[in-house]
Short mmCIF file of C-alpha atoms in Angstrom, two decimals:
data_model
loop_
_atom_site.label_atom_id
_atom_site.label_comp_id
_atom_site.label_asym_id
_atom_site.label_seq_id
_atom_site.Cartn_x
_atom_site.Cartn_y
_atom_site.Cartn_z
CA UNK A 1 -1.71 -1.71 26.02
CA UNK A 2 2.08 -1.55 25.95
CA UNK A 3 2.16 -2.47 29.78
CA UNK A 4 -0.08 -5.11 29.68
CA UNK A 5 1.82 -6.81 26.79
CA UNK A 6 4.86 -6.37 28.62
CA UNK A 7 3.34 -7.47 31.76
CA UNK A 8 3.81 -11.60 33.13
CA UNK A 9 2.73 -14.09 30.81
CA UNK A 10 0.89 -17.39 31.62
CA UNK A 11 2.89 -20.02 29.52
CA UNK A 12 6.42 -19.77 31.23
CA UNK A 13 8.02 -18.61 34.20
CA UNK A 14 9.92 -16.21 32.21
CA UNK A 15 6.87 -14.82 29.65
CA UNK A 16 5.32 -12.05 29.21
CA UNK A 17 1.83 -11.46 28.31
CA UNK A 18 2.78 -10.10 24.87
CA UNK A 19 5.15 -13.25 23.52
CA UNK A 20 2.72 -15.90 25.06
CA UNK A 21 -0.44 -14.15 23.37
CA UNK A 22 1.85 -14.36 20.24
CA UNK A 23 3.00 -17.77 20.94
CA UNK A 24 -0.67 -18.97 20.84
CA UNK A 25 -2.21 -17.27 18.49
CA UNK A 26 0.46 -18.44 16.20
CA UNK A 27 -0.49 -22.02 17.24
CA UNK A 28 -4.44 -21.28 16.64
CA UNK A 29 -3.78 -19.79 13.24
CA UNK A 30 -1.37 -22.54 11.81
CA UNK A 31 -4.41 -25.38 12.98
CA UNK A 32 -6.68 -23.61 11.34
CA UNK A 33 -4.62 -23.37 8.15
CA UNK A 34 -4.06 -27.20 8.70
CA UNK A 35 -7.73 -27.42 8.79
CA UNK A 36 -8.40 -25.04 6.01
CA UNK A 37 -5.53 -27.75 4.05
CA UNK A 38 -7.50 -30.51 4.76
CA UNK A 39 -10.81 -29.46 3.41
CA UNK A 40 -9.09 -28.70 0.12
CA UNK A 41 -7.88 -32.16 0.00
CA UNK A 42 -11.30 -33.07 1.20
CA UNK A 43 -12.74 -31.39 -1.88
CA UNK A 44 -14.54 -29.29 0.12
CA UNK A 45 -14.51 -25.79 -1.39
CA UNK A 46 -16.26 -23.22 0.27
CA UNK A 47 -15.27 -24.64 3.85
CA UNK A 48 -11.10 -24.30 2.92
CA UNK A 49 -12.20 -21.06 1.88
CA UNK A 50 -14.32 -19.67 4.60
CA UNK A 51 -11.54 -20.94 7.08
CA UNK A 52 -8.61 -20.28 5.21
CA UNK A 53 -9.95 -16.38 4.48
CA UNK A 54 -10.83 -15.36 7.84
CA UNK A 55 -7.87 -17.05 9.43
CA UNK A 56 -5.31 -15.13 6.96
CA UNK A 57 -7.32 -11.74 7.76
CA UNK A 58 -7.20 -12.38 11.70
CA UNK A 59 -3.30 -13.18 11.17
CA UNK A 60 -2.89 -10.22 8.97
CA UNK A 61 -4.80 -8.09 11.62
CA UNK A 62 -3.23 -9.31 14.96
CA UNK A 63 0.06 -8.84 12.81
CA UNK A 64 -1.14 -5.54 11.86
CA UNK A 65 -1.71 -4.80 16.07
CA UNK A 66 1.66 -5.79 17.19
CA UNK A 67 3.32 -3.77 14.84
CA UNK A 68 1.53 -1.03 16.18
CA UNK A 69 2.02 -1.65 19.86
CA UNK A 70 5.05 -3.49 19.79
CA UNK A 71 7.03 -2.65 16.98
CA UNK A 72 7.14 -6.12 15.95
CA UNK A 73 8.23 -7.24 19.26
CA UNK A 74 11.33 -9.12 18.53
CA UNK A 75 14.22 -9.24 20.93
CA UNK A 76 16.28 -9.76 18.01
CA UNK A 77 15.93 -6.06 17.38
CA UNK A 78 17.18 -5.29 20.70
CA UNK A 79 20.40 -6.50 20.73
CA UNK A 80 21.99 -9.61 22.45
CA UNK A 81 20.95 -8.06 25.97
CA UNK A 82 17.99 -9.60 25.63
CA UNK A 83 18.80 -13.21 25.35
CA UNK A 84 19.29 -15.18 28.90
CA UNK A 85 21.47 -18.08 27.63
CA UNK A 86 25.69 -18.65 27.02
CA UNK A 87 26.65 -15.69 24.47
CA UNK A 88 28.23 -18.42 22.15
CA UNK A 89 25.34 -20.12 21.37
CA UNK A 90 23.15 -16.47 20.49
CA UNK A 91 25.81 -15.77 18.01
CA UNK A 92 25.77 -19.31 16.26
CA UNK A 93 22.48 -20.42 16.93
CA UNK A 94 19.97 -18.19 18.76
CA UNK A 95 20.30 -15.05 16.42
CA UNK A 96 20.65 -17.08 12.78
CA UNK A 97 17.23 -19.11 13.75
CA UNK A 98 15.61 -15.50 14.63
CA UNK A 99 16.51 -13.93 11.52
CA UNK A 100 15.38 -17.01 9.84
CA UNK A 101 12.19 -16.64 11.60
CA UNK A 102 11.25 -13.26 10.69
CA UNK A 103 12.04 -13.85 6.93
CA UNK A 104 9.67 -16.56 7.18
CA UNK A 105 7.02 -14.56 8.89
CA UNK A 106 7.24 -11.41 6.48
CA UNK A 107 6.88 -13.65 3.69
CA UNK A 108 4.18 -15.44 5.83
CA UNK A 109 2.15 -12.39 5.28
CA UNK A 110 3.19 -11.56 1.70
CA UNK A 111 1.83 -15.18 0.84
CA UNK A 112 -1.55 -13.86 2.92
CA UNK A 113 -2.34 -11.49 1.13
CA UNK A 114 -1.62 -12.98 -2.24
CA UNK A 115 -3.47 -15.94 -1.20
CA UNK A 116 -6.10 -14.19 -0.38
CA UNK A 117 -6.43 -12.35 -3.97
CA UNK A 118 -5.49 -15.29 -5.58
CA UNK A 119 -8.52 -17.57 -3.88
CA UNK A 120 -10.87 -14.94 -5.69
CA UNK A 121 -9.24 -14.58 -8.74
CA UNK A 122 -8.93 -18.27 -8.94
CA UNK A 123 -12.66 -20.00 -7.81
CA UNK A 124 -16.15 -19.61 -8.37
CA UNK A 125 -19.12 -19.89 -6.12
CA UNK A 126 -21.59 -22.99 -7.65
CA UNK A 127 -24.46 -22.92 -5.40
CA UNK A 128 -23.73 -23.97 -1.66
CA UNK A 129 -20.08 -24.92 -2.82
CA UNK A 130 -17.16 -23.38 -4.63
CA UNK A 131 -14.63 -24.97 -6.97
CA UNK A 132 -11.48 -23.35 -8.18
CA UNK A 133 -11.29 -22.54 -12.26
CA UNK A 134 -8.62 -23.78 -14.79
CA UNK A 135 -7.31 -21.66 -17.62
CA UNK A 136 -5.24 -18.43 -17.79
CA UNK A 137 -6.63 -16.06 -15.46
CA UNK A 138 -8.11 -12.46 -16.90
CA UNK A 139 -6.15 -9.38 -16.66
CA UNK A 140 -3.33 -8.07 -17.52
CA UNK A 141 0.05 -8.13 -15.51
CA UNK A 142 0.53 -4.53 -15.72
CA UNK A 143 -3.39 -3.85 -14.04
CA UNK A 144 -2.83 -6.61 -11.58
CA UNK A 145 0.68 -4.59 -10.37
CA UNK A 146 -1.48 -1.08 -10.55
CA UNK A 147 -4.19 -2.54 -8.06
CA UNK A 148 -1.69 -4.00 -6.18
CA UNK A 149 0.83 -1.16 -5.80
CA UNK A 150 -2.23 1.43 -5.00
CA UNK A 151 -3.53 -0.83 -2.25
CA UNK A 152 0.00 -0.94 -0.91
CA UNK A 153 -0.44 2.45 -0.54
CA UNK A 154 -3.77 3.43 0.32
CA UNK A 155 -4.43 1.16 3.13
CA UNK A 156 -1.30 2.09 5.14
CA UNK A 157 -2.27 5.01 4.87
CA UNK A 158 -5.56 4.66 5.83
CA UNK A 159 -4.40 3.42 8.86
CA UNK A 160 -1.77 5.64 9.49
CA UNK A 161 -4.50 8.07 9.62
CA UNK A 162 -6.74 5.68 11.94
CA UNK A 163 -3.07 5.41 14.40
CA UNK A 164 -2.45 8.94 15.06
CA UNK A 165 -5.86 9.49 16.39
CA UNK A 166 -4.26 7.99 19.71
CA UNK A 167 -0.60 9.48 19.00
CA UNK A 168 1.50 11.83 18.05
CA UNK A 169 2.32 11.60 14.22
CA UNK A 170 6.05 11.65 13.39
CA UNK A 171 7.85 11.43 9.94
CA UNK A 172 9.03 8.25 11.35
CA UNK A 173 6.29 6.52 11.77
CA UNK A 174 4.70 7.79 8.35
CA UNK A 175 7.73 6.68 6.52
CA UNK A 176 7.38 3.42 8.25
CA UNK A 177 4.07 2.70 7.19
CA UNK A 178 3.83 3.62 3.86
CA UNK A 179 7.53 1.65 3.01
CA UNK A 180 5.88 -1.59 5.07
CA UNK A 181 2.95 -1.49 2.33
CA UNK A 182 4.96 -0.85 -0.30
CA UNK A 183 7.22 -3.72 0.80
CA UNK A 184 4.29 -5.94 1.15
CA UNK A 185 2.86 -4.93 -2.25
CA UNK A 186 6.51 -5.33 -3.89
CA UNK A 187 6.32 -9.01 -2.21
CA UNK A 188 3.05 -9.79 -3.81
CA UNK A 189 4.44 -8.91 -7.32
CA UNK A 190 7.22 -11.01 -7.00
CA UNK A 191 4.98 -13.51 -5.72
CA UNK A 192 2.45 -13.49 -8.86
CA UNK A 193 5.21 -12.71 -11.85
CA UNK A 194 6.47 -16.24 -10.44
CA UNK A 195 3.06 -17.87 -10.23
CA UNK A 196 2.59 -16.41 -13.91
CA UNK A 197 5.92 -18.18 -14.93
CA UNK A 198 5.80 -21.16 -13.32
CA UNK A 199 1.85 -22.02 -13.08
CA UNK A 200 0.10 -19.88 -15.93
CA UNK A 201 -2.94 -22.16 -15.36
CA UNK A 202 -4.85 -20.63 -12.09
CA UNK A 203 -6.28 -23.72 -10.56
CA UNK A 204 -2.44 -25.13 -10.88
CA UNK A 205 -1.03 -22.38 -9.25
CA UNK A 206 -3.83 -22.14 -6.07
CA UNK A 207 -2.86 -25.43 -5.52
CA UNK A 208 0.94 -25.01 -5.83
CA UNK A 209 1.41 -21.84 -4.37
CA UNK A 210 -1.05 -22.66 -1.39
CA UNK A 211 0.93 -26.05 -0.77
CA UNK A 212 3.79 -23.60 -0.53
CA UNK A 213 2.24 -21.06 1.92
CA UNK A 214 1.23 -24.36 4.09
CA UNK A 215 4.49 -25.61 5.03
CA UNK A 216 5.40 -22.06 5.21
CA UNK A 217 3.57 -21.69 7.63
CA UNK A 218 4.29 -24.62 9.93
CA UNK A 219 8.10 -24.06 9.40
CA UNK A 220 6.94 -20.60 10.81
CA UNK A 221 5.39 -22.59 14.15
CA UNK A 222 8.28 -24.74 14.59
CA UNK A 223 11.04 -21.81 14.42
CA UNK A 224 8.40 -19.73 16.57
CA UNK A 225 7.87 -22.47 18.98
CA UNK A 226 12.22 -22.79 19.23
CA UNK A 227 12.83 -19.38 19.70
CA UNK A 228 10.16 -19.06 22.24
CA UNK A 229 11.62 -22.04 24.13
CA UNK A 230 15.45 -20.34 24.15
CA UNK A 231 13.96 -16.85 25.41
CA UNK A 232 11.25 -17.45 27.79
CA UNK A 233 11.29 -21.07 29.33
CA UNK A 234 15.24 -21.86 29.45
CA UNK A 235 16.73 -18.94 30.03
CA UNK A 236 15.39 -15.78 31.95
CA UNK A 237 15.52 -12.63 29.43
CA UNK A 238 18.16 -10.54 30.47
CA UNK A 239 15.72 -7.42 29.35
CA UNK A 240 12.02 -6.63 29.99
#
């Protein structure tokens, strides 16, 4: 899998397989969130929903596979080897709109898994349709963090267990799963003791929040789409 994500892309003369698949895929998911947007505006419950859910879960998963194969995959960790153009413009511009772009992204998937939770928490199914409900939601803030915080550290887990069937386990690697779900889980927190100070009322705060996590999400695209441009199509990587 590594070589074949390493191997020549099909989007640029300087691609590989790996950042074009990436590149895509990004594209696919954020139109599908676009379209997931506009049935909500649309009224159109259980459509945003069916699109909106699966698309989050096949971002989280793909996500979930790059880490695995490519740790994440960003030159950025690499060092300034592996960008092609003038060495002036990685420090002022190439390497601030990276960083940028992987805070976005990591909170990219914070917001997909809380949005996720939240469009249960939040809506009701009403025959073929489903409606989000107003009002304070049930539970307490202190069971909410317990559920979250032992998810955060079961699944990794889970698939730390499911990853070392094909590898050798290392502290390393164990440390780095568990701390990503923790991180994750620790993001989701954050994410709902806001949404219970800002928007106590759940229908007001599905709407806010996912509003929020829309634009995230094509700020995430058009950073993507810049950095993709600087690496692969105007300069030839200096690495890989």
């Amino acid at each position: 899998m590594q070589t074949w994500l390493e191997g020549p892309g099909f989007l640029s003369p300087y691609g590989t397989m790996g950042a074009d698949m990436s590149y895509v895929l990004a594209i696919a998911f954020t139109v599908l969130f676009m379209i997931g947007w506009r049935y909500a505006k649309q009224r159109r419950g259980q459509s945003h929903h069916a699109v909106t859910l699966w698309a989050m879960l096949a971002m989280i998963a793909y996500f979930v596979a790059y880490y695995v194969n490519r740790g994440l995959g960003a030159l950025a960790f690499e060092g300034e080897e592996g960008f092609g153009g003038p060495p002036e413009l990685y420090d002022t511009v190439f390497s601030p709109l990276l960083t940028f772009h992987i805070l976005v992204v990591t909170l990219g998937m914070v917001m997909a898994v809380y949005m996720i939770v939240l469009g249960f928490r939040t809506s009701v199914r009403r025959g073929a349709e489903r409606a989000l409900v107003g009002g304070i939601l049930r539970g307490s803030g202190w069971r909410f963090a317990g559920w979250v915080l032992l998810a955060s550290t079961v699944i990794p887990l889970i698939l730390f267990g499911v990853r070392i069937l094909f590898s050798t386990p290392t502290l390393g690697k164990f440390i780095g799963w568990l701390s990503s779900g923790l991180l994750v889980g620790i993001g989701v927190l954050i994410v709902e003791w806001l949404g219970r100070a800002l928007f106590p009322d759940g229908e007001r705060r599905h709407r806010a929040i996912g509003v929020f996590t829309m634009v995230l999400y094509l700020v995430a695209l058009l950073t993507s789409t810049m950095t993709y441009v600087m690496l692969y199509v105007l300069w030839k990587p200096t690495i890989g």
